[in-house]
mmCIF file of C-alpha atoms in Angstrom:
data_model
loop_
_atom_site.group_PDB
_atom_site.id
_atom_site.type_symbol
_atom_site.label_atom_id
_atom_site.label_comp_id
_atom_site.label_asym_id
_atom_site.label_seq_id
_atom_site.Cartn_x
_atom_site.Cartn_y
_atom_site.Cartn_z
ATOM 1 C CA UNK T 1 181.020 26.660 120.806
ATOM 2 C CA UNK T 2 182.145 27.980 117.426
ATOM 3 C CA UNK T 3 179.742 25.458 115.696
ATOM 4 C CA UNK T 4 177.138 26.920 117.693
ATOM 5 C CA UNK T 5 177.898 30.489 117.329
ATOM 6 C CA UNK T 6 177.959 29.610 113.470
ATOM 7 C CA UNK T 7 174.538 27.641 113.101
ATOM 8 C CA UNK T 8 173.065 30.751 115.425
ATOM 9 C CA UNK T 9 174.105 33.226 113.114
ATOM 10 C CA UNK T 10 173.378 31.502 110.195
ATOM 11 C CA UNK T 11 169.892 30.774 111.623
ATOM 12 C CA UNK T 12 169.437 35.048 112.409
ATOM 13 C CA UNK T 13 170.436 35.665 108.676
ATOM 14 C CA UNK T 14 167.920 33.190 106.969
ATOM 15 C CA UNK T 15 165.155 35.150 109.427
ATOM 16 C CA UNK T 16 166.043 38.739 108.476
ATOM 17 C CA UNK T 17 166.447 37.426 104.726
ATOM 18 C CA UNK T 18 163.528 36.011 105.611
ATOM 19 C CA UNK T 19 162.059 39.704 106.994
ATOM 20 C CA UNK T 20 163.597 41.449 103.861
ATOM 21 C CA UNK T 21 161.173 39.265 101.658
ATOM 22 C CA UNK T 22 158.375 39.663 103.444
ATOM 23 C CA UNK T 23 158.636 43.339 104.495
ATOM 24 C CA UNK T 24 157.352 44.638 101.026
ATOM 25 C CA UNK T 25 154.050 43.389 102.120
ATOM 26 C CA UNK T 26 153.690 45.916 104.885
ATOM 27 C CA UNK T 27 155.264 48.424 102.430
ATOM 28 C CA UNK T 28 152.403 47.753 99.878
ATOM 29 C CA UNK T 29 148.962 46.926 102.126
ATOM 30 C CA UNK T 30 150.135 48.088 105.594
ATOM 31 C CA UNK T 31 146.647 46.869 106.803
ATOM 32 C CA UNK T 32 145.545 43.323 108.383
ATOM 33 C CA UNK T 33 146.761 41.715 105.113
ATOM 34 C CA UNK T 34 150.573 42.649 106.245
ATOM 35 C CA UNK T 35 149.539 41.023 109.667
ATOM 36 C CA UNK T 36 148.183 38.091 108.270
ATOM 37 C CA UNK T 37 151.224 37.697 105.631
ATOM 38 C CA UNK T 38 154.159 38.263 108.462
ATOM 39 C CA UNK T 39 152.390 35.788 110.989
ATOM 40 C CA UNK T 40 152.019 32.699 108.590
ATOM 41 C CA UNK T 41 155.276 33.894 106.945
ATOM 42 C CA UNK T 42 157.237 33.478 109.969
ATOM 43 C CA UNK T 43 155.334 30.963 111.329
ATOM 44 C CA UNK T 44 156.125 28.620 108.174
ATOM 45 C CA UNK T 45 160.129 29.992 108.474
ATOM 46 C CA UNK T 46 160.538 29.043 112.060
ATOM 47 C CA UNK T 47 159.233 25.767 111.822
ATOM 48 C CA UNK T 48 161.264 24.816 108.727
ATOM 49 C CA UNK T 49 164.442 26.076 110.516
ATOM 50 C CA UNK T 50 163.245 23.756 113.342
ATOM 51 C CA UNK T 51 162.982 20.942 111.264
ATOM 52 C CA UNK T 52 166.196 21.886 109.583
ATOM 53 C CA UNK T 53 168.521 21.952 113.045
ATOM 54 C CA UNK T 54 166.284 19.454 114.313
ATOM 55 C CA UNK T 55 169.561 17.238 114.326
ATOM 56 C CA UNK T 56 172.139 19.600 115.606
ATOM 57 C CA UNK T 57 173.547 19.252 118.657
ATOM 58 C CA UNK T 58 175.088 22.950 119.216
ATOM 59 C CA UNK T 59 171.639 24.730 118.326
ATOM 60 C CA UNK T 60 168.848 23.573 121.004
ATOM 61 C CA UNK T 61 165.393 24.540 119.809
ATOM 62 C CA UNK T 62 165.582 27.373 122.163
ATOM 63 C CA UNK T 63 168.438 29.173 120.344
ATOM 64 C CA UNK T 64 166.819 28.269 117.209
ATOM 65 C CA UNK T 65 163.944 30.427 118.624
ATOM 66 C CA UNK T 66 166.072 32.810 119.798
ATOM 67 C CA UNK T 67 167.854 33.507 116.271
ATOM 68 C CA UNK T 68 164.914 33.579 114.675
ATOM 69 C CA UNK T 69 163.629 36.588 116.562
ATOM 70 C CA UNK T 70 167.088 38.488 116.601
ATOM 71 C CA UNK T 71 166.813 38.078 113.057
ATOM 72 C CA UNK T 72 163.385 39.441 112.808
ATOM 73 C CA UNK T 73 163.681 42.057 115.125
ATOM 74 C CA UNK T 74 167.458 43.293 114.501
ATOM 75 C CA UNK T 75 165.989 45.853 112.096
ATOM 76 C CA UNK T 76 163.094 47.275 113.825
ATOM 77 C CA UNK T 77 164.484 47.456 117.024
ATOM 78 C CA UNK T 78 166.597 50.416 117.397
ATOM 79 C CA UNK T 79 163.598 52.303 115.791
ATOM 80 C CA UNK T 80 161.461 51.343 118.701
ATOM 81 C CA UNK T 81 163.835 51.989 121.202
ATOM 82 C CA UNK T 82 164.892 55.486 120.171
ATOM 83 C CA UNK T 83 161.377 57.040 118.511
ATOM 84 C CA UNK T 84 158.629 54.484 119.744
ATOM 85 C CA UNK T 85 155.864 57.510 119.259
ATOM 86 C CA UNK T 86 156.691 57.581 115.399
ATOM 87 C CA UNK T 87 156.626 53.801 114.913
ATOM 88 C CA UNK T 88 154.017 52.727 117.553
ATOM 89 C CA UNK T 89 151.141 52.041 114.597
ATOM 90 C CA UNK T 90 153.868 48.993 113.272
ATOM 91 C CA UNK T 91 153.992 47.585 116.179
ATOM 92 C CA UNK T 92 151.231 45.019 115.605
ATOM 93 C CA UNK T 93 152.832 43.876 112.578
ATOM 94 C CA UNK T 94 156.188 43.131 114.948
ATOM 95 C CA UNK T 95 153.937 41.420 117.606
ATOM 96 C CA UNK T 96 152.255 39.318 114.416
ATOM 97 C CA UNK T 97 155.330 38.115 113.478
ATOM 98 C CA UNK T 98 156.549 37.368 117.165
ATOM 99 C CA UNK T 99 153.121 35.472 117.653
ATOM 100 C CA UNK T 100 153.539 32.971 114.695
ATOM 101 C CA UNK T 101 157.471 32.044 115.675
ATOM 102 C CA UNK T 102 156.232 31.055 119.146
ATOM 103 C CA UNK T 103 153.350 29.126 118.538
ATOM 104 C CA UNK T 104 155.615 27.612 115.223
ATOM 105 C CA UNK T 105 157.887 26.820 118.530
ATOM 106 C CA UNK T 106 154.683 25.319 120.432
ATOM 107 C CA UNK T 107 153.848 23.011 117.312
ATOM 108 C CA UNK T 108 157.332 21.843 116.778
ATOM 109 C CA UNK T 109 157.465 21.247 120.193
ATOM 110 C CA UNK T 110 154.286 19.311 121.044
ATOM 111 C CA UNK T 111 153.702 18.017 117.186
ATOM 112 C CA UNK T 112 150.262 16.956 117.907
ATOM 113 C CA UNK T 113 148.110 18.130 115.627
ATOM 114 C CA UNK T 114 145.543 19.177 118.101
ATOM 115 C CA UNK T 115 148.679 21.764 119.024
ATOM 116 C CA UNK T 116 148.623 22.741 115.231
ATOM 117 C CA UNK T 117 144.952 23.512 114.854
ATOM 118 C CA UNK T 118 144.912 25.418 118.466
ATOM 119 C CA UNK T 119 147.640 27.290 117.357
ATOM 120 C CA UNK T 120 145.956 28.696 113.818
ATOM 121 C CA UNK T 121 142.890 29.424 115.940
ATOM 122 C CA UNK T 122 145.102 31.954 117.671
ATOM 123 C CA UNK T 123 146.328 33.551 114.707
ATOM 124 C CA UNK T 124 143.461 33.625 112.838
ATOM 125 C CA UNK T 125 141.285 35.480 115.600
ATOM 126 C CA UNK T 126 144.445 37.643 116.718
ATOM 127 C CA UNK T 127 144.529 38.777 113.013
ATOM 128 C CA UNK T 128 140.737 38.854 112.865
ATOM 129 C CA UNK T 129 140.137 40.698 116.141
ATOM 130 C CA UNK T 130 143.413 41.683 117.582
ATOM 131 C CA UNK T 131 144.875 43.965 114.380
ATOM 132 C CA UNK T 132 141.514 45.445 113.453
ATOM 133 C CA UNK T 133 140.906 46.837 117.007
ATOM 134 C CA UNK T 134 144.827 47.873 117.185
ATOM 135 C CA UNK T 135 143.891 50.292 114.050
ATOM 136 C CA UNK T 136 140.959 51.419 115.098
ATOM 137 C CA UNK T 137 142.771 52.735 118.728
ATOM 138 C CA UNK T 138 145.849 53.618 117.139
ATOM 139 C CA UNK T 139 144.670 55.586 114.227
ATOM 140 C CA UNK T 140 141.655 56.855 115.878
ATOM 141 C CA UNK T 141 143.765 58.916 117.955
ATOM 142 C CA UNK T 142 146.025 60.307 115.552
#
């Protein structure tokens, strides 16, 4: 249990280091270029944590998963809880990120590289489609 507890936390630090690096991106662009960044970014740091604990016994992929988005999200989320209508334009860039460590979950999972190339089809057309329309809405009415 304590090795488990350990791995988990250490797995939740590497993702909000990871978050920390990538975070000036938004800060600089804060258009579809952040998207694109934080969804390849974490998609890239959640499988090589996968492959990482791929051996461990106390850290299932699931937890992996798991750490990885507390890690991302441990930040953000007491903004969106207590003053959503101030923060509601970044929350495409949350859902970007979210997006790439599941389907880096799916590919890890499956490793078939049919998985793989399905899986940047859906991030390139939610970053293509997806963000651009989530702008136009959510700055429109502004």
């Amino acid at each position: 249990m304590k090795q488990l507890t350990l791995n988990f936390l250490k797995v939740a630090a590497i993702s909000l280091g990871a978050f920390l690096c990538i975070c000036w991106v938004l800060a600089i662009h804060g258009d579809q270029n952040a998207s694109w960044s934080e969804s390849i970014w974490f998609f890239g740091v959640t499988y090589a944590l996968l492959q990482k604990y791929r051996n461990d016994a106390a850290l299932s992929m699931s937890s992996a998963v798991i750490a990885v988005l507390l890690g991302r999200l441990i930040l953000e989320l007491p903004l969106y809880l207590f003053d959503f209508a101030s923060v509601r334009a970044s929350l495409i860039f949350t859902l970007s990120s979210i997006l790439g460590i599941l389907l880096s979950a799916v590919c890890y999972s499956a490793k078939r590289t049919s998985v793989f190339l399905l899986s940047v089809i859906v991030l390139v057309l939610y970053n293509s489609f997806v963000v651009p329309a989530w702008f136009e809405r959510v700055f429109c009415n502004f």
